[in-house]
Amino acid sequence: MRYIPHTDADVAQMLRVIGAPSVESLFAHIPSTLRLNRPLEIEALDEMTLMAHLGQLGAKSSPSTGATIREGGALSFLGAGLIPHHVPVAVDMLLQRAEWYTSYTPYQPEVAQGTLQAVFEYQTLVAELFGSPVVKGQPAPFVSNASMYDGASATAEAVLMARRVTGRSLAIVCGAVHPQYLGTLRCYLDGMDSVGQASIKTVGFGSDGRVDLQSLGTLLADLGNQVACVLVQSPNYLGVLQDVAAIQALAHKVGALTVVACPEPLAFGLVKSPGSQGADIVAGEGIGLASGPSLGGPGVGLFAARSEHLRQMPGRLVGETVDQDGRRGYVLTLSTREQHIRREKATSNICTNQGLIALAFAIHLCLLGKSGFRRLAEINLAKSEYLKQRLSSLRGFKMAVSGPTFNELAVQVRGRASDAAAKLREQGIFAGVPLDQQDFELPSLPDAEKTLLIATSERHQKADLDRLVTALDEVCP
Amino acid sequence: MTQTKSGLVETRHLLHHEPPIFEQGAAGRSGASLPTLDVPEVSASTLFGDLHRDAEPSLPEVSEVDVTRHFTRLSRWNYAIDIGMYPLGSCTMKYNPKVNERMARLPGFAGLHPAQAEQTLQGALELMYRLEQVLCEISGFARVTLQPAAGAHGELCGLMMIRAYHQSQGRFPRKVLIPDSAHGTNPASVTLNQMECVPLKTSADGLLSAETVRAAVAQHPGDIAGLMVTNPSTLGIFEEHLAEISEIIHQAGGLVYMDGANFNALLGKVRPGATGVDVMHINLHKTFTTPHGGGGPGSGPVGVVEKLIPFLPTPTVEHKDGVYHLNYNRPQSVGRLRSFFGNFGMHVRAYTYIREMGGVGLTQATEMAVLNAVYLRALLHEEFPPVSDKPSMHEYVTSDKKLKKETSVQTLDIAKRLIDYGFHPPTVYFPLVVPGALMIEPTETESKETLDQFASALLAIAKEAHSEPDRVKHAPHQTALRRLDETKAARQPRLRWMPQG
């Protein structure tokens, strides 16, 4: 076995030093009633056979790609919480350095300055993207942690944090939040609250796809001092940019925090950051910019909050300090919030996070840089607007909601969306997510069964968009 | 610099002090390669109005060369398994096979979008189904969910299922018994389920005794939700009374949760699901070689016995008539713990490893992991006595007790001095019940020579502690940075880079 270096002679010598007659004798103290008395039934494979087996499994699925002409696989317009972007080759090449991917959590800072400084830079980038701008001479307005599992669990943790900060328990969820984010939030809050306690209230959206501010105002007026936070997603599940500032103004009146979920952080290359719009806590998902889609994981949960709430943040934090000789260095810090010190009183139970994917996210953002990030956002917006205009001109097609969008569109087609998607699949096109598809469904949307959620990005060329439009028009009745 | 015999200059490798990326580059520089726009330009400010962001986020302005050098230079400041032994107790830092990395990057896995239709995901669903099956075979459970993203996420999931099980019977007992040697994630996960921890004291021999559990159960009649136990315990010893303890918990109406962080000690030897444990999480990033990535991603599948199957998170992967599909129709499920299907890339790596090792190889891995730990204990026991007389399993826990009595050197110093000898330190000051703990887990992938060198280093440090204690107390001496000021970091938190002035 190539990963086990022991020769028979090694084992014999080691047993002699130990004073044990056999390897088996090292397990003799385990009560025999607990022992397995047969071999495990799993066949071992050599590397070539193993690769052939995995290769065969891989070949049984069709990867989603930007354009068939570039990569093979299906031409995909799937988004719904994961809009894949082109990740430069340099990102994965750097990630494959063993010093990054085979290192552990940086508990010994003298031999982990690489990871610690990289996380510090990641925290800076996330705070910059989601927070309000730094004012020279003032303390940092927002801080980010070292990452959470994914956007959905980060959002649930953001709501839990808002409950700790305010000492209140109710979360008001503005439509339309990703159904899986809402499901995860319910799952987390079910754990925290007594059976039947309604700790979530939802507010619907109007014909523009944005939260109905009047209903939100009424609900807040009614429940006022019970509300820990108002949760809003932007761009939301229907691709629409929410007016966070207007929502925050209502929440602020009753002392509730504003939590913003951002599954598509690229939007903030062109849209005012959630922090600038008054958000208190921002949770996002970085997978689309960090790595390939990989069936949705591993990704990275982005998490930033106003500095004044620092002590209630979940997750690890890296801070700058100096060494004995006064040189700049980095350490894990403020760990008295965390489970390994605070145990049952910790701000979260999270330990292992998504470090390597956070690193990938940081590397890509550095490569894009100030101008590239902005330009990439412009390209996404332009593609999406082109598609919007083309689709809107088809007979019987229209945007399901009218609000401003970034790179994802909820489109009403002729007939059932799932029928159209099935027909396009036969042509090698993943046309979008039908909003009556299990686990992605949005029943609160009128005519949800006619609606496709279509995502575009820089990965699509004009020809790809045209192909989608033509094909959709052909297959719809 | 020294001259070698050949007259050439001998150098050691270069390590650059590397400033933050925000202090590099020049205005207008970029490392981006973006396509030319082939559709009409649009005006974001017109479309977005008030929502338009006037100023770009201040990201770095650097080339791809700058970025590559920066992250390559930084990487060289890290210790890593591919550099040397990483004996972190309870972390199972074994070698991460290269073939795993290649397989996870196959387009048929890495390129799959989670919203694709089932019929276009058959290979991935089959892989998840097969991984569940082999994990069931190894652990003895009836089913396994792959959704949790890490060990603590698995604990959360397991406790949710325990709660849902009780609630399905119209009860909601609140107390979860947890030995004082447990990982901090255990009590924190309990709190997230609105339950309460009842700490249990381990006996003098380091084991959890049936009497202790019986007494705790008697104190909370009708209110026992369950027990969370790590086995082998964080002292690296097997909980010999677990069968009897499980029976006590079951009789009180509770369920037994096993923290599988130390599962590497049991492969092919004990199947927890067949021995009274009801729920257990498995750390793919420990036992099954998925890389730790400097802090993550992990993956924390959870196994359950038959009666807990209805409560598994949605969706589950099912197989019928040669077709794999996702089952969302599970009315008693705890629901969804996160988006999509878990850390699928980690599932591919773990499945690859398990299939390469096979049942015999996995059993051998456990045998050699235990042999290595027991061997280190034999080499070190005089200077570093074990904290329990019970036999060690995959890790050997000692402390600074002896050295501290004889010298002024303590655990932290020993850990830092080990770095000068080329090793990553063991886990220190954990478990909390052992003052000055040193928790050493070599794993099966270390050779006898490496173990001998590691033991020699620790023995040399013990000698130095007597002869030149200051040298030990000011270690490390060979690293680019010396000991860091953690108090300053916590008192004046600087959690992001800030422009000067």
mmCIF file of C-alpha atoms in Angstrom, chain A residues 1-6 13-15 17-18 23-24 26-27 29-31 34-36 38 40-45 50-51 53-54 57-58 60-64 78-79 82 90 92 94 96-106 108-115 117 120-121 123-125 128-129 134 137-138 140 149-150 152 160 180 184 187-188 190-195 210 241 268 270-273 277 292-298 310 316 318-325 327-331 333-334 339 343-344 349 351-356 363 366-370 372-376 379 381-383 385-386 405 425 430 433 437-440 461-462, chain B residues 18-23 30-32 34-35 37-41 48 50-54 57-60 62 64 70-72 74-75 77-82 86 88 91 93 95-98 103 105 107-117 119-124 126-127 130 137-138 149-150 152-153 156 160 163 167 182 184-185 187-189 191-194 238 240 268-271 275 291-298 328 334 336-345 351-352 355-359 365 367-368 370-372 374-375 391 393 416 419 424-425 432 444-448 476 480-485 489-490 494-498 501:
data_model
loop_
_atom_site.group_PDB
_atom_site.id
_atom_site.type_symbol
_atom_site.label_atom_id
_atom_site.label_comp_id
_atom_site.label_asym_id
_atom_site.label_seq_id
_atom_site.Cartn_x
_atom_site.Cartn_y
_atom_site.Cartn_z
ATOM 1 C CA MET A 1 0.000 0.000 0.000
ATOM 2 C CA ARG A 2 1.724 3.094 -1.270
ATOM 3 C CA TYR A 3 0.507 5.432 1.476
ATOM 4 C CA ILE A 4 1.649 3.142 4.287
ATOM 5 C CA PRO A 5 5.435 2.980 4.565
ATOM 6 C CA HIS A 6 5.805 0.112 7.057
ATOM 7 C CA GLN A 13 11.154 -3.769 15.373
ATOM 8 C CA MET A 14 8.438 -1.419 16.544
ATOM 9 C CA LEU A 15 6.572 -4.238 18.275
ATOM 10 C CA VAL A 17 10.268 -1.674 21.353
ATOM 11 C CA ILE A 18 6.646 -1.628 22.486
ATOM 12 C CA VAL A 23 -0.275 -5.725 15.919
ATOM 13 C CA GLU A 24 -3.517 -7.469 16.756
ATOM 14 C CA LEU A 26 -2.764 -3.573 20.348
ATOM 15 C CA PHE A 27 -6.532 -3.941 19.919
ATOM 16 C CA HIS A 29 -8.439 -4.301 25.118
ATOM 17 C CA ILE A 30 -11.478 -3.548 22.965
ATOM 18 C CA PRO A 31 -14.311 -5.731 24.269
ATOM 19 C CA LEU A 34 -17.766 -4.572 19.970
ATOM 20 C CA ARG A 35 -15.295 -5.979 17.463
ATOM 21 C CA LEU A 36 -16.013 -6.569 13.799
ATOM 22 C CA ARG A 38 -15.007 -10.109 9.265
ATOM 23 C CA LEU A 40 -14.661 -4.906 5.330
ATOM 24 C CA GLU A 41 -16.167 -5.700 1.965
ATOM 25 C CA ILE A 42 -14.618 -3.076 -0.249
ATOM 26 C CA GLU A 43 -12.440 -4.041 -3.164
ATOM 27 C CA ALA A 44 -9.091 -2.256 -3.548
ATOM 28 C CA LEU A 45 -8.121 -0.728 -6.919
ATOM 29 C CA LEU A 50 -9.237 3.541 -10.021
ATOM 30 C CA MET A 51 -8.903 6.337 -12.573
ATOM 31 C CA HIS A 53 -13.629 3.731 -12.604
ATOM 32 C CA LEU A 54 -13.869 7.395 -11.639
ATOM 33 C CA LEU A 57 -18.589 7.743 -13.342
ATOM 34 C CA GLY A 58 -17.636 11.223 -14.487
ATOM 35 C CA LYS A 60 -22.153 9.537 -16.974
ATOM 36 C CA SER A 61 -22.980 13.210 -16.323
ATOM 37 C CA SER A 62 -23.017 16.240 -18.611
ATOM 38 C CA PRO A 63 -21.014 19.185 -17.335
ATOM 39 C CA SER A 64 -22.483 22.685 -17.558
ATOM 40 C CA LEU A 78 -28.243 27.713 -14.864
ATOM 41 C CA GLY A 79 -27.795 30.054 -11.913
ATOM 42 C CA LEU A 82 -24.619 29.654 -8.310
ATOM 43 C CA ALA A 90 -3.712 30.817 -12.302
ATOM 44 C CA ASP A 92 -6.290 26.640 -9.467
ATOM 45 C CA LEU A 94 -1.770 28.388 -7.120
ATOM 46 C CA GLN A 96 -2.512 23.199 -6.002
ATOM 47 C CA ARG A 97 0.636 24.245 -4.190
ATOM 48 C CA ALA A 98 0.860 21.728 -1.386
ATOM 49 C CA GLU A 99 1.701 24.496 1.105
ATOM 50 C CA TRP A 100 -1.854 25.755 0.635
ATOM 51 C CA TYR A 101 -3.980 22.662 0.313
ATOM 52 C CA THR A 102 -2.129 20.259 2.633
ATOM 53 C CA SER A 103 -1.739 22.620 5.576
ATOM 54 C CA TYR A 104 -3.937 22.681 8.645
ATOM 55 C CA THR A 105 -5.791 25.475 10.402
ATOM 56 C CA PRO A 106 -3.131 28.045 11.401
ATOM 57 C CA GLN A 108 0.811 27.700 15.210
ATOM 58 C CA PRO A 109 1.300 31.141 13.660
ATOM 59 C CA GLU A 110 5.093 30.935 13.282
ATOM 60 C CA VAL A 111 4.684 28.138 10.712
ATOM 61 C CA ALA A 112 1.435 29.359 9.157
ATOM 62 C CA GLN A 113 2.072 33.002 8.237
ATOM 63 C CA GLY A 114 1.174 32.225 4.621
ATOM 64 C CA THR A 115 -2.353 31.110 5.435
ATOM 65 C CA GLN A 117 -1.756 36.671 5.810
ATOM 66 C CA PHE A 120 -6.216 38.660 6.415
ATOM 67 C CA GLU A 121 -6.206 39.791 2.793
ATOM 68 C CA GLN A 123 -11.070 39.492 5.068
ATOM 69 C CA THR A 124 -10.020 42.868 3.670
ATOM 70 C CA LEU A 125 -11.423 42.080 0.218
ATOM 71 C CA GLU A 128 -14.268 46.139 0.920
ATOM 72 C CA LEU A 129 -16.838 44.475 -1.341
ATOM 73 C CA VAL A 134 -13.079 53.115 4.687
ATOM 74 C CA GLY A 137 -8.148 58.031 9.983
ATOM 75 C CA GLN A 138 -11.365 56.304 11.079
ATOM 76 C CA ALA A 140 -12.683 50.036 9.897
ATOM 77 C CA TYR A 149 -19.579 26.932 4.887
ATOM 78 C CA ASP A 150 -21.737 28.482 2.158
ATOM 79 C CA ALA A 152 -27.148 29.557 2.926
ATOM 80 C CA LEU A 160 -28.632 34.086 14.648
ATOM 81 C CA GLN A 180 -32.688 26.774 -0.169
ATOM 82 C CA THR A 184 -31.594 26.351 5.750
ATOM 83 C CA CYS A 187 -33.670 24.299 9.757
ATOM 84 C CA TYR A 188 -31.311 26.357 11.968
ATOM 85 C CA ASP A 190 -36.120 25.056 14.301
ATOM 86 C CA GLY A 191 -33.200 24.043 16.446
ATOM 87 C CA MET A 192 -33.145 27.278 18.395
ATOM 88 C CA ASP A 193 -36.833 27.753 19.080
ATOM 89 C CA SER A 194 -39.635 25.879 20.744
ATOM 90 C CA VAL A 195 -41.963 23.835 18.614
ATOM 91 C CA ARG A 210 -38.933 43.845 -4.967
ATOM 92 C CA LEU A 241 -31.778 44.314 -7.054
ATOM 93 C CA PHE A 268 -21.368 44.861 -6.231
ATOM 94 C CA LEU A 270 -21.691 48.101 -10.172
ATOM 95 C CA VAL A 271 -24.198 48.257 -7.346
ATOM 96 C CA LYS A 272 -23.769 50.173 -4.100
ATOM 97 C CA SER A 273 -22.453 47.781 -1.486
ATOM 98 C CA GLN A 277 -26.960 51.008 1.818
ATOM 99 C CA GLY A 292 -15.890 25.449 -10.649
ATOM 100 C CA PRO A 293 -19.500 24.669 -9.731
ATOM 101 C CA SER A 294 -18.660 21.128 -8.501
ATOM 102 C CA LEU A 295 -22.331 20.330 -7.938
ATOM 103 C CA GLY A 296 -22.527 23.281 -5.552
ATOM 104 C CA GLY A 297 -19.705 22.474 -3.166
ATOM 105 C CA PRO A 298 -17.205 23.207 -1.853
ATOM 106 C CA LEU A 310 -17.569 42.194 16.274
ATOM 107 C CA ARG A 316 -12.533 32.495 12.926
ATOM 108 C CA VAL A 318 -7.291 36.706 11.657
ATOM 109 C CA GLY A 319 -5.741 39.842 13.089
ATOM 110 C CA GLU A 320 -2.542 41.766 12.519
ATOM 111 C CA THR A 321 0.066 41.935 15.260
ATOM 112 C CA VAL A 322 3.861 41.927 15.678
ATOM 113 C CA ASP A 323 6.389 39.278 16.614
ATOM 114 C CA GLN A 324 8.960 39.495 19.431
ATOM 115 C CA ASP A 325 11.230 41.528 17.178
ATOM 116 C CA ARG A 327 7.935 42.600 12.694
ATOM 117 C CA ARG A 328 4.429 42.637 11.230
ATOM 118 C CA GLY A 329 2.674 39.282 11.443
ATOM 119 C CA TYR A 330 -0.758 37.669 11.769
ATOM 120 C CA VAL A 331 -2.558 35.405 14.251
ATOM 121 C CA THR A 333 -7.602 36.250 17.305
ATOM 122 C CA LEU A 334 -10.646 37.008 19.468
ATOM 123 C CA GLN A 339 -16.384 27.009 20.626
ATOM 124 C CA ARG A 343 -17.899 25.911 24.500
ATOM 125 C CA GLU A 344 -21.693 25.984 25.025
ATOM 126 C CA ASN A 349 -20.238 25.847 16.664
ATOM 127 C CA CYS A 351 -14.667 25.090 13.487
ATOM 128 C CA THR A 352 -13.468 23.865 10.074
ATOM 129 C CA ASN A 353 -14.518 26.466 7.498
ATOM 130 C CA GLN A 354 -13.900 26.786 3.724
ATOM 131 C CA GLY A 355 -10.366 28.197 3.890
ATOM 132 C CA LEU A 356 -9.020 26.976 0.568
ATOM 133 C CA ILE A 363 -6.735 35.247 -5.594
ATOM 134 C CA CYS A 366 -6.676 40.230 -6.829
ATOM 135 C CA LEU A 367 -6.271 39.127 -10.447
ATOM 136 C CA LEU A 368 -9.340 41.046 -11.529
ATOM 137 C CA GLY A 369 -8.316 44.031 -9.497
ATOM 138 C CA LYS A 370 -10.038 47.366 -9.270
ATOM 139 C CA GLY A 372 -11.166 44.197 -13.917
ATOM 140 C CA PHE A 373 -13.813 43.547 -11.275
ATOM 141 C CA ARG A 374 -15.803 46.544 -12.453
ATOM 142 C CA ARG A 375 -15.405 45.594 -16.113
ATOM 143 C CA LEU A 376 -16.420 41.990 -15.472
ATOM 144 C CA ILE A 379 -19.840 42.607 -19.221
ATOM 145 C CA LEU A 381 -24.829 43.307 -17.117
ATOM 146 C CA ALA A 382 -24.510 43.963 -20.845
ATOM 147 C CA LYS A 383 -25.009 40.274 -21.742
ATOM 148 C CA GLU A 385 -29.579 43.229 -20.869
ATOM 149 C CA TYR A 386 -29.054 41.983 -24.415
ATOM 150 C CA THR A 405 -31.629 43.081 -12.709
ATOM 151 C CA ARG A 425 -31.853 19.729 -22.828
ATOM 152 C CA PHE A 430 -29.530 23.844 -20.018
ATOM 153 C CA VAL A 433 -34.142 26.675 -13.723
ATOM 154 C CA GLN A 437 -38.549 22.501 -10.056
ATOM 155 C CA GLN A 438 -38.244 20.658 -6.785
ATOM 156 C CA ASP A 439 -36.049 22.431 -4.272
ATOM 157 C CA PHE A 440 -35.814 25.520 -6.478
ATOM 158 C CA GLN A 461 -20.868 34.822 -26.278
ATOM 159 C CA LYS A 462 -23.493 36.674 -28.270
ATOM 160 C CA GLU B 18 6.032 39.728 1.645
ATOM 161 C CA PRO B 19 3.977 42.882 2.200
ATOM 162 C CA PRO B 20 0.187 42.744 1.887
ATOM 163 C CA ILE B 21 -1.021 42.717 -1.715
ATOM 164 C CA PHE B 22 -2.661 46.099 -1.040
ATOM 165 C CA GLU B 23 0.791 47.647 -0.697
ATOM 166 C CA SER B 30 -4.453 44.659 -13.836
ATOM 167 C CA GLY B 31 -4.135 40.886 -13.903
ATOM 168 C CA ALA B 32 -7.469 40.366 -15.660
ATOM 169 C CA LEU B 34 -11.587 39.611 -20.088
ATOM 170 C CA PRO B 35 -13.418 39.044 -23.370
ATOM 171 C CA LEU B 37 -17.856 42.806 -25.379
ATOM 172 C CA ASP B 38 -19.808 41.412 -28.370
ATOM 173 C CA VAL B 39 -23.165 42.900 -27.370
ATOM 174 C CA PRO B 40 -24.017 46.610 -26.947
ATOM 175 C CA GLU B 41 -22.550 48.449 -23.957
ATOM 176 C CA PHE B 48 -29.615 51.368 -11.549
ATOM 177 C CA ASP B 50 -29.540 55.509 -6.932
ATOM 178 C CA LEU B 51 -28.286 51.951 -6.559
ATOM 179 C CA HIS B 52 -25.329 52.544 -8.853
ATOM 180 C CA ARG B 53 -21.929 52.257 -7.181
ATOM 181 C CA ASP B 54 -19.924 55.323 -8.129
ATOM 182 C CA PRO B 57 -14.319 48.662 -4.583
ATOM 183 C CA SER B 58 -10.650 49.332 -3.845
ATOM 184 C CA LEU B 59 -9.182 46.063 -4.956
ATOM 185 C CA PRO B 60 -5.445 45.687 -5.630
ATOM 186 C CA VAL B 62 -1.467 44.115 -9.787
ATOM 187 C CA GLU B 64 -0.857 38.128 -12.876
ATOM 188 C CA HIS B 70 2.674 37.023 -3.914
ATOM 189 C CA PHE B 71 0.706 33.858 -3.257
ATOM 190 C CA THR B 72 3.669 31.623 -4.056
ATOM 191 C CA LEU B 74 3.218 33.457 1.051
ATOM 192 C CA SER B 75 2.688 29.728 0.565
ATOM 193 C CA TRP B 77 5.679 30.492 4.932
ATOM 194 C CA ASN B 78 3.374 27.550 5.623
ATOM 195 C CA TYR B 79 4.145 24.167 7.042
ATOM 196 C CA ALA B 80 2.253 21.397 5.183
ATOM 197 C CA ILE B 81 1.865 17.616 5.170
ATOM 198 C CA ASP B 82 3.821 17.460 1.945
ATOM 199 C CA TYR B 86 1.989 16.998 11.184
ATOM 200 C CA LEU B 88 -1.799 17.212 15.497
ATOM 201 C CA CYS B 91 -6.822 16.171 13.489
ATOM 202 C CA MET B 93 -3.239 14.892 9.336
ATOM 203 C CA TYR B 95 -1.031 12.230 3.521
ATOM 204 C CA ASN B 96 -3.505 13.537 0.918
ATOM 205 C CA PRO B 97 -3.224 11.338 -2.182
ATOM 206 C CA LYS B 98 -2.526 13.206 -5.401
ATOM 207 C CA MET B 103 -10.276 12.922 -9.936
ATOM 208 C CA ARG B 105 -11.153 18.004 -11.155
ATOM 209 C CA PRO B 107 -15.149 17.875 -15.858
ATOM 210 C CA GLY B 108 -17.830 15.251 -15.164
ATOM 211 C CA PHE B 109 -17.598 16.195 -11.475
ATOM 212 C CA ALA B 110 -16.116 19.696 -11.223
ATOM 213 C CA GLY B 111 -18.261 21.046 -14.067
ATOM 214 C CA LEU B 112 -21.661 19.955 -12.764
ATOM 215 C CA HIS B 113 -24.197 22.587 -11.818
ATOM 216 C CA PRO B 114 -26.424 21.710 -8.849
ATOM 217 C CA ALA B 115 -29.596 22.796 -10.639
ATOM 218 C CA GLN B 116 -29.084 20.364 -13.533
ATOM 219 C CA ALA B 117 -31.816 17.810 -14.125
ATOM 220 C CA GLN B 119 -30.827 12.587 -15.737
ATOM 221 C CA THR B 120 -27.781 14.751 -16.535
ATOM 222 C CA LEU B 121 -26.250 14.066 -13.110
ATOM 223 C CA GLN B 122 -26.368 10.283 -13.029
ATOM 224 C CA GLY B 123 -22.625 9.769 -12.519
ATOM 225 C CA ALA B 124 -22.474 12.219 -9.614
ATOM 226 C CA GLU B 126 -24.093 7.284 -8.402
ATOM 227 C CA LEU B 127 -20.860 8.430 -6.769
ATOM 228 C CA ARG B 130 -21.703 4.506 -3.660
ATOM 229 C CA GLU B 137 -20.102 -0.699 5.345
ATOM 230 C CA ILE B 138 -17.229 0.889 7.273
ATOM 231 C CA ALA B 149 -19.981 20.669 5.314
ATOM 232 C CA ALA B 150 -17.714 19.841 8.261
ATOM 233 C CA ALA B 152 -19.323 20.538 13.592
ATOM 234 C CA HIS B 153 -21.991 20.828 10.901
ATOM 235 C CA LEU B 156 -25.495 20.013 14.422
ATOM 236 C CA MET B 160 -31.246 17.951 15.044
ATOM 237 C CA ARG B 163 -34.379 16.240 18.666
ATOM 238 C CA GLN B 167 -40.391 15.222 19.067
ATOM 239 C CA ALA B 182 -15.022 16.519 24.591
ATOM 240 C CA GLY B 184 -15.696 22.358 22.171
ATOM 241 C CA THR B 185 -17.861 21.895 19.118
ATOM 242 C CA PRO B 187 -21.395 21.693 23.658
ATOM 243 C CA ALA B 188 -21.682 24.499 21.096
ATOM 244 C CA SER B 189 -23.729 22.232 18.810
ATOM 245 C CA THR B 191 -26.734 24.982 22.384
ATOM 246 C CA LEU B 192 -27.719 25.472 18.735
ATOM 247 C CA ASN B 193 -30.441 22.882 19.352
ATOM 248 C CA GLN B 194 -31.808 24.574 22.433
ATOM 249 C CA PHE B 238 -10.981 3.371 23.791
ATOM 250 C CA GLU B 240 -14.343 0.300 27.077
ATOM 251 C CA GLY B 268 -12.155 -2.539 10.099
ATOM 252 C CA LYS B 269 -12.024 -3.092 13.857
ATOM 253 C CA VAL B 270 -15.204 -1.561 15.282
ATOM 254 C CA ARG B 271 -18.351 -0.504 13.449
ATOM 255 C CA THR B 275 -22.437 -1.461 18.741
ATOM 256 C CA PRO B 291 -7.058 17.916 2.259
ATOM 257 C CA HIS B 292 -7.534 20.383 5.069
ATOM 258 C CA GLY B 293 -6.794 23.421 2.898
ATOM 259 C CA GLY B 294 -5.403 25.579 5.701
ATOM 260 C CA GLY B 295 -8.722 25.491 7.576
ATOM 261 C CA GLY B 296 -11.223 23.897 5.202
ATOM 262 C CA PRO B 297 -13.239 22.806 3.283
ATOM 263 C CA GLY B 298 -14.119 19.717 5.230
ATOM 264 C CA TYR B 328 -37.301 15.304 -1.428
ATOM 265 C CA VAL B 334 -34.989 17.929 9.656
ATOM 266 C CA ARG B 336 -31.872 21.444 4.738
ATOM 267 C CA LEU B 337 -28.576 22.231 6.447
ATOM 268 C CA ARG B 338 -27.128 24.245 3.605
ATOM 269 C CA SER B 339 -27.528 24.861 -0.120
ATOM 270 C CA PHE B 340 -27.144 22.121 -2.722
ATOM 271 C CA PHE B 341 -25.669 18.689 -1.871
ATOM 272 C CA GLY B 342 -22.793 19.221 0.546
ATOM 273 C CA ASN B 343 -19.125 19.579 -0.323
ATOM 274 C CA PHE B 344 -19.351 17.290 -3.332
ATOM 275 C CA GLY B 345 -15.716 17.816 -4.363
ATOM 276 C CA TYR B 351 -14.590 7.946 -2.472
ATOM 277 C CA THR B 352 -11.407 7.785 -4.566
ATOM 278 C CA ARG B 355 -11.749 2.613 -3.368
ATOM 279 C CA GLU B 356 -7.987 2.685 -3.671
ATOM 280 C CA MET B 357 -7.459 1.378 -0.129
ATOM 281 C CA GLY B 358 -10.230 -1.196 -0.125
ATOM 282 C CA GLY B 359 -11.379 -2.879 3.084
ATOM 283 C CA ALA B 365 -4.284 2.035 7.897
ATOM 284 C CA GLU B 367 -3.452 -0.862 12.462
ATOM 285 C CA MET B 368 -0.420 1.173 11.445
ATOM 286 C CA VAL B 370 -2.267 2.698 16.227
ATOM 287 C CA LEU B 371 1.123 1.020 15.975
ATOM 288 C CA ASN B 372 2.744 4.407 15.268
ATOM 289 C CA VAL B 374 1.895 3.265 20.622
ATOM 290 C CA TYR B 375 5.473 3.159 19.327
ATOM 291 C CA PRO B 391 -3.491 1.567 26.132
ATOM 292 C CA MET B 393 -5.059 3.948 20.238
ATOM 293 C CA LYS B 416 7.658 26.092 19.563
ATOM 294 C CA ILE B 419 9.459 23.819 14.972
ATOM 295 C CA HIS B 424 4.885 20.838 13.265
ATOM 296 C CA PRO B 425 3.939 20.823 16.966
ATOM 297 C CA LEU B 432 -8.798 20.907 28.656
ATOM 298 C CA GLU B 444 -0.282 5.658 9.526
ATOM 299 C CA THR B 445 1.429 7.552 6.723
ATOM 300 C CA GLU B 446 4.557 8.307 8.792
ATOM 301 C CA SER B 447 7.481 5.898 8.567
ATOM 302 C CA LYS B 448 9.493 4.459 11.446
ATOM 303 C CA PRO B 476 11.358 29.163 17.541
ATOM 304 C CA ALA B 480 10.917 33.904 9.543
ATOM 305 C CA LEU B 481 8.890 35.387 12.379
ATOM 306 C CA ARG B 482 9.453 34.785 16.103
ATOM 307 C CA ARG B 483 6.657 34.303 18.635
ATOM 308 C CA LEU B 484 3.736 36.574 17.875
ATOM 309 C CA ASP B 485 1.992 38.943 20.265
ATOM 310 C CA ALA B 489 -3.933 41.252 18.399
ATOM 311 C CA ALA B 490 -6.912 40.745 20.717
ATOM 312 C CA ARG B 494 -6.864 44.944 13.225
ATOM 313 C CA LEU B 495 -8.890 42.598 11.097
ATOM 314 C CA ARG B 496 -8.367 44.133 7.687
ATOM 315 C CA TRP B 497 -5.714 46.109 5.875
ATOM 316 C CA MET B 498 -6.180 49.870 6.165
ATOM 317 C CA GLY B 501 -2.459 58.050 7.269
#
